[in-house]
Short mmCIF file of C-alpha atoms in Angstrom, two decimals:
data_model
loop_
_atom_site.label_atom_id
_atom_site.label_comp_id
_atom_site.label_asym_id
_atom_site.label_seq_id
_atom_site.Cartn_x
_atom_site.Cartn_y
_atom_site.Cartn_z
CA ASP A 43 0.06 -14.45 -8.46
CA ILE A 44 3.22 -13.83 -6.54
CA GLN A 45 3.24 -14.22 -2.89
CA MET A 46 5.31 -12.05 -0.02
CA THR A 47 6.06 -13.98 3.15
CA GLN A 48 7.84 -11.60 5.72
CA SER A 49 9.66 -12.61 8.67
CA PRO A 50 9.78 -12.08 12.04
CA SER A 51 6.25 -11.15 12.39
CA SER A 52 7.46 -9.10 15.52
CA VAL A 53 10.62 -8.05 17.20
CA SER A 54 11.56 -6.79 20.09
CA ALA A 55 14.30 -4.39 20.06
CA SER A 56 15.99 -1.58 21.81
CA VAL A 57 17.32 1.64 21.01
CA GLY A 58 20.26 1.87 19.34
CA ASP A 59 19.98 -1.83 18.13
CA ARG A 60 20.54 -3.07 14.65
CA VAL A 61 17.26 -4.71 13.37
CA THR A 62 16.85 -6.92 9.88
CA ILE A 63 13.96 -7.95 8.50
CA THR A 64 13.47 -10.57 5.75
CA CYS A 65 11.02 -10.52 3.21
CA ARG A 66 10.81 -13.43 0.31
CA ALA A 67 8.91 -13.41 -2.94
CA SER A 68 7.25 -16.97 -4.26
CA GLN A 69 8.88 -16.08 -7.68
CA GLY A 70 11.72 -13.71 -8.92
CA ILE A 71 11.00 -10.38 -8.95
CA SER A 72 14.09 -9.10 -9.69
CA SER A 73 14.74 -5.36 -7.73
CA TRP A 74 10.72 -4.46 -8.09
CA LEU A 75 10.58 -4.43 -4.09
CA ALA A 76 9.16 -1.68 -2.09
CA TRP A 77 9.82 -1.09 1.91
CA TYR A 78 7.19 0.59 3.90
CA GLN A 79 6.75 2.00 7.77
CA GLN A 80 3.43 2.36 9.29
CA LYS A 81 2.46 3.90 12.33
CA PRO A 82 -0.86 3.23 13.89
CA GLY A 83 -3.73 5.32 12.60
CA LYS A 84 -1.39 6.63 9.49
CA ALA A 85 -1.32 5.73 5.96
CA PRO A 86 2.09 3.56 4.94
CA LYS A 87 5.02 5.42 4.23
CA LEU A 88 7.53 4.51 1.29
CA LEU A 89 10.98 3.75 2.92
CA ILE A 90 12.92 2.00 0.04
CA TYR A 91 11.85 1.26 -3.64
CA ALA A 92 13.74 -0.46 -6.53
CA ALA A 93 14.76 -3.34 -3.50
CA SER A 94 17.88 -0.74 -2.31
CA SER A 95 17.18 2.79 -3.75
CA LEU A 96 16.23 5.27 -0.44
CA GLN A 97 13.15 7.59 -0.47
CA SER A 98 14.02 10.92 -0.51
CA GLY A 99 13.61 12.16 3.05
CA VAL A 100 13.93 8.99 4.71
CA PRO A 101 16.91 8.74 7.38
CA SER A 102 20.19 6.65 6.21
CA ARG A 103 19.91 4.32 8.74
CA PHE A 104 17.43 2.81 6.57
CA SER A 105 18.90 0.42 3.91
CA GLY A 106 17.44 -2.29 1.62
CA SER A 107 19.10 -5.47 -0.16
CA GLY A 108 18.57 -7.97 -2.34
CA SER A 109 17.21 -9.04 -5.51
CA GLY A 110 15.15 -12.40 -7.13
CA THR A 111 13.41 -13.73 -4.39
CA ASP A 112 14.96 -12.82 -1.19
CA PHE A 113 14.82 -9.24 0.13
CA THR A 114 16.12 -7.73 3.61
CA LEU A 115 15.59 -4.30 5.32
CA THR A 116 18.04 -3.10 8.02
CA ILE A 117 17.82 -0.43 10.54
CA SER A 118 21.31 0.35 11.37
CA SER A 119 20.50 2.05 14.76
CA LEU A 120 16.97 2.22 15.77
CA GLN A 121 15.55 5.05 17.18
CA PRO A 122 12.34 5.81 19.51
CA GLU A 123 10.38 7.01 16.21
CA ASP A 124 11.46 3.80 14.28
CA PHE A 125 8.90 1.72 16.29
CA ALA A 126 6.07 0.81 13.86
CA THR A 127 4.98 -1.74 11.31
CA TYR A 128 7.17 -2.37 8.12
CA TYR A 129 5.77 -3.84 4.94
CA CYS A 130 7.39 -5.18 1.76
CA GLN A 131 5.36 -5.05 -1.48
CA GLN A 132 6.34 -6.50 -4.87
CA ALA A 133 5.74 -4.01 -7.55
CA ASN A 134 6.99 -6.76 -10.81
CA SER A 135 3.33 -7.60 -11.95
CA PHE A 136 -0.10 -7.31 -11.06
CA PRO A 137 -2.00 -7.80 -8.82
CA ARG A 138 0.71 -6.29 -6.20
CA ALA A 139 1.12 -7.80 -2.66
CA PHE A 140 2.51 -6.92 0.27
CA GLY A 141 3.91 -9.15 3.16
CA GLN A 142 1.98 -9.75 6.25
CA GLY A 143 4.08 -7.15 8.12
CA THR A 144 6.75 -7.03 10.65
CA LYS A 145 5.77 -4.93 14.18
CA VAL A 146 8.93 -3.36 15.65
CA GLU A 147 8.24 -3.21 19.17
CA ILE A 148 10.58 -1.72 22.41
CA LYS A 149 12.11 -4.04 24.53
CA GLN B 96 3.16 18.14 -3.78
CA VAL B 97 0.33 15.84 -4.76
CA GLN B 98 -2.09 15.18 -2.55
CA LEU B 99 -5.21 12.42 -2.11
CA GLN B 100 -8.12 12.45 -0.40
CA GLU B 101 -11.04 9.71 0.37
CA SER B 102 -14.33 10.95 0.50
CA GLY B 103 -17.58 8.40 0.99
CA PRO B 104 -19.98 6.84 3.67
CA GLY B 105 -18.41 5.70 6.54
CA LEU B 106 -21.23 3.06 7.12
CA VAL B 107 -22.63 0.77 4.59
CA LYS B 108 -25.11 -2.00 5.06
CA PRO B 109 -24.41 -5.58 4.19
CA SER B 110 -25.33 -6.36 0.65
CA GLN B 111 -24.94 -3.06 -0.64
CA THR B 112 -22.26 -1.05 -2.35
CA LEU B 113 -19.24 0.55 -1.31
CA SER B 114 -18.54 4.06 -3.11
CA LEU B 115 -15.61 6.00 -2.22
CA THR B 116 -14.02 8.85 -4.18
CA CYS B 117 -10.24 9.90 -4.26
CA THR B 118 -9.56 13.43 -4.97
CA VAL B 119 -6.06 14.68 -6.50
CA SER B 120 -4.93 17.68 -6.07
CA GLY B 121 -1.23 19.57 -6.70
CA GLY B 122 -1.04 17.09 -9.84
CA SER B 123 -3.11 16.14 -12.58
CA ILE B 124 -4.54 12.59 -13.12
CA SER B 125 -4.91 12.67 -17.16
CA SER B 126 -1.13 13.77 -17.41
CA GLY B 127 -0.50 10.07 -17.45
CA GLY B 128 2.41 8.06 -16.35
CA TYR B 129 0.92 6.68 -12.75
CA TYR B 130 -1.42 3.79 -11.68
CA TRP B 131 -3.90 5.18 -9.51
CA SER B 132 -4.75 2.63 -7.01
CA TRP B 133 -7.23 1.41 -4.09
CA ILE B 134 -5.74 -0.69 -0.98
CA ARG B 135 -7.36 -1.50 2.20
CA GLN B 136 -6.57 -2.56 5.35
CA HIS B 137 -8.62 -4.44 7.70
CA PRO B 138 -8.99 -3.73 11.45
CA GLY B 139 -5.19 -4.67 12.77
CA LYS B 140 -4.59 -6.73 9.71
CA GLY B 141 -2.12 -6.02 6.82
CA LEU B 142 -2.52 -4.28 3.54
CA GLU B 143 -4.61 -5.76 0.30
CA TRP B 144 -4.27 -4.48 -3.02
CA ILE B 145 -7.46 -3.86 -4.58
CA GLY B 146 -6.82 -2.66 -8.06
CA TYR B 147 -5.64 0.51 -10.48
CA ILE B 148 -6.97 2.53 -13.12
CA TYR B 149 -4.76 4.74 -15.47
CA TYR B 150 -5.74 8.05 -16.91
CA SER B 151 -7.07 6.33 -20.14
CA GLY B 152 -9.34 4.23 -18.41
CA SER B 153 -7.73 0.89 -18.49
CA THR B 154 -8.18 -1.33 -14.91
CA TYR B 155 -6.80 -4.24 -13.24
CA TYR B 156 -8.43 -5.90 -10.44
CA ASN B 157 -7.40 -8.09 -7.54
CA PRO B 158 -8.44 -11.54 -8.81
CA SER B 159 -9.69 -12.25 -5.05
CA LEU B 160 -12.37 -9.36 -5.42
CA LYS B 161 -12.52 -8.89 -9.41
CA SER B 162 -16.19 -9.65 -9.62
CA ARG B 163 -17.12 -7.14 -7.18
CA VAL B 164 -15.01 -4.04 -8.11
CA THR B 165 -15.29 -1.44 -10.35
CA ILE B 166 -12.69 1.67 -10.14
CA SER B 167 -13.44 4.51 -12.47
CA VAL B 168 -11.81 7.85 -13.16
CA ASP B 169 -13.44 11.43 -13.86
CA THR B 170 -10.53 13.43 -15.23
CA SER B 171 -12.37 16.25 -15.52
CA LYS B 172 -12.67 16.71 -11.37
CA ASN B 173 -9.17 14.78 -11.08
CA GLN B 174 -10.97 12.11 -8.99
CA PHE B 175 -11.16 8.13 -9.28
CA SER B 176 -13.37 6.23 -7.45
CA LEU B 177 -14.18 2.61 -5.88
CA LYS B 178 -17.22 0.55 -6.23
CA LEU B 179 -17.21 -2.55 -4.40
CA SER B 180 -20.65 -4.44 -4.24
CA SER B 181 -22.35 -6.97 -2.44
CA VAL B 182 -20.53 -6.20 0.69
CA THR B 183 -20.26 -8.16 4.00
CA ALA B 184 -18.92 -7.70 7.38
CA ALA B 185 -15.59 -8.78 6.03
CA ASP B 186 -14.89 -5.75 3.92
CA THR B 187 -14.69 -3.64 7.03
CA ALA B 188 -11.60 -2.13 6.65
CA VAL B 189 -9.45 1.43 5.80
CA TYR B 190 -9.71 2.20 2.34
CA TYR B 191 -6.50 3.93 1.07
CA CYS B 192 -6.22 5.69 -2.55
CA ALA B 193 -2.82 5.89 -3.51
CA ARG B 194 -0.55 6.71 -6.48
CA GLU B 195 2.43 4.50 -8.07
CA GLY B 196 4.38 5.61 -10.95
CA VAL B 197 4.45 3.47 -13.83
CA GLY B 198 8.29 1.70 -13.98
CA SER B 199 8.70 2.35 -10.39
CA SER B 200 8.49 0.39 -7.67
CA GLY B 201 6.31 1.64 -4.55
CA TYR B 202 3.38 3.69 -3.40
CA ARG B 203 4.92 7.36 -2.90
CA ASN B 204 1.85 9.44 -2.36
CA TRP B 205 -1.21 7.83 -0.39
CA GLY B 206 -4.46 9.08 0.78
CA GLN B 207 -4.63 9.32 4.64
CA GLY B 208 -7.12 6.61 4.72
CA THR B 209 -11.05 6.36 5.57
CA LEU B 210 -12.45 3.98 7.93
CA VAL B 211 -15.65 2.19 5.87
CA THR B 212 -17.42 -0.14 8.41
CA VAL B 213 -20.30 -2.82 6.93
CA SER B 214 -23.24 -3.42 9.69
CA SER B 215 -26.93 -3.07 9.66
#
């Protein structure tokens, strides 16, 4: 089974900051990676699919990159509504697996 | 716009079977092309994938839960269901149903989630 490891587990940032979250797969997954945003009490929301494709309706300040085992989610200019927890998820094989999450907090 | 809605008891006794149903609207399970999945989230923790069912009835379960999980589909009602047997307090979680396109990456459609507490 593939394991996903995210870093950092939390990050403190200010509005307007650039934030980068990394995700590493325990084996190569090509570009079969998704990123989600989750706010308290809500279901996760898909942001990025296929490692770098922006889901419809998601602001362009979100971007994803990487392939193989190493991936990155970048928020180019953090907005107040972006404070949330972010998860990566591999879609290369079953069982699907999620990273442990990265909480983006207000500095 | 496809919508998913979980339903079922919010409280289950230890050793009993947890049963949840996901009702799909705005799209047909029997049209194919999607994995209909269950995912859970322990309080304050990350996301754990439980398993999926395809409209044909084929399934795949997380090996960590495989011995206790059954996912079934009722295409006539446009629903799919989760049964988790022999539950303990460790199964207390928010349970989500979700849809993933075959050959795509990512769950675009989620239910709102339902909290199931295991307690006597």
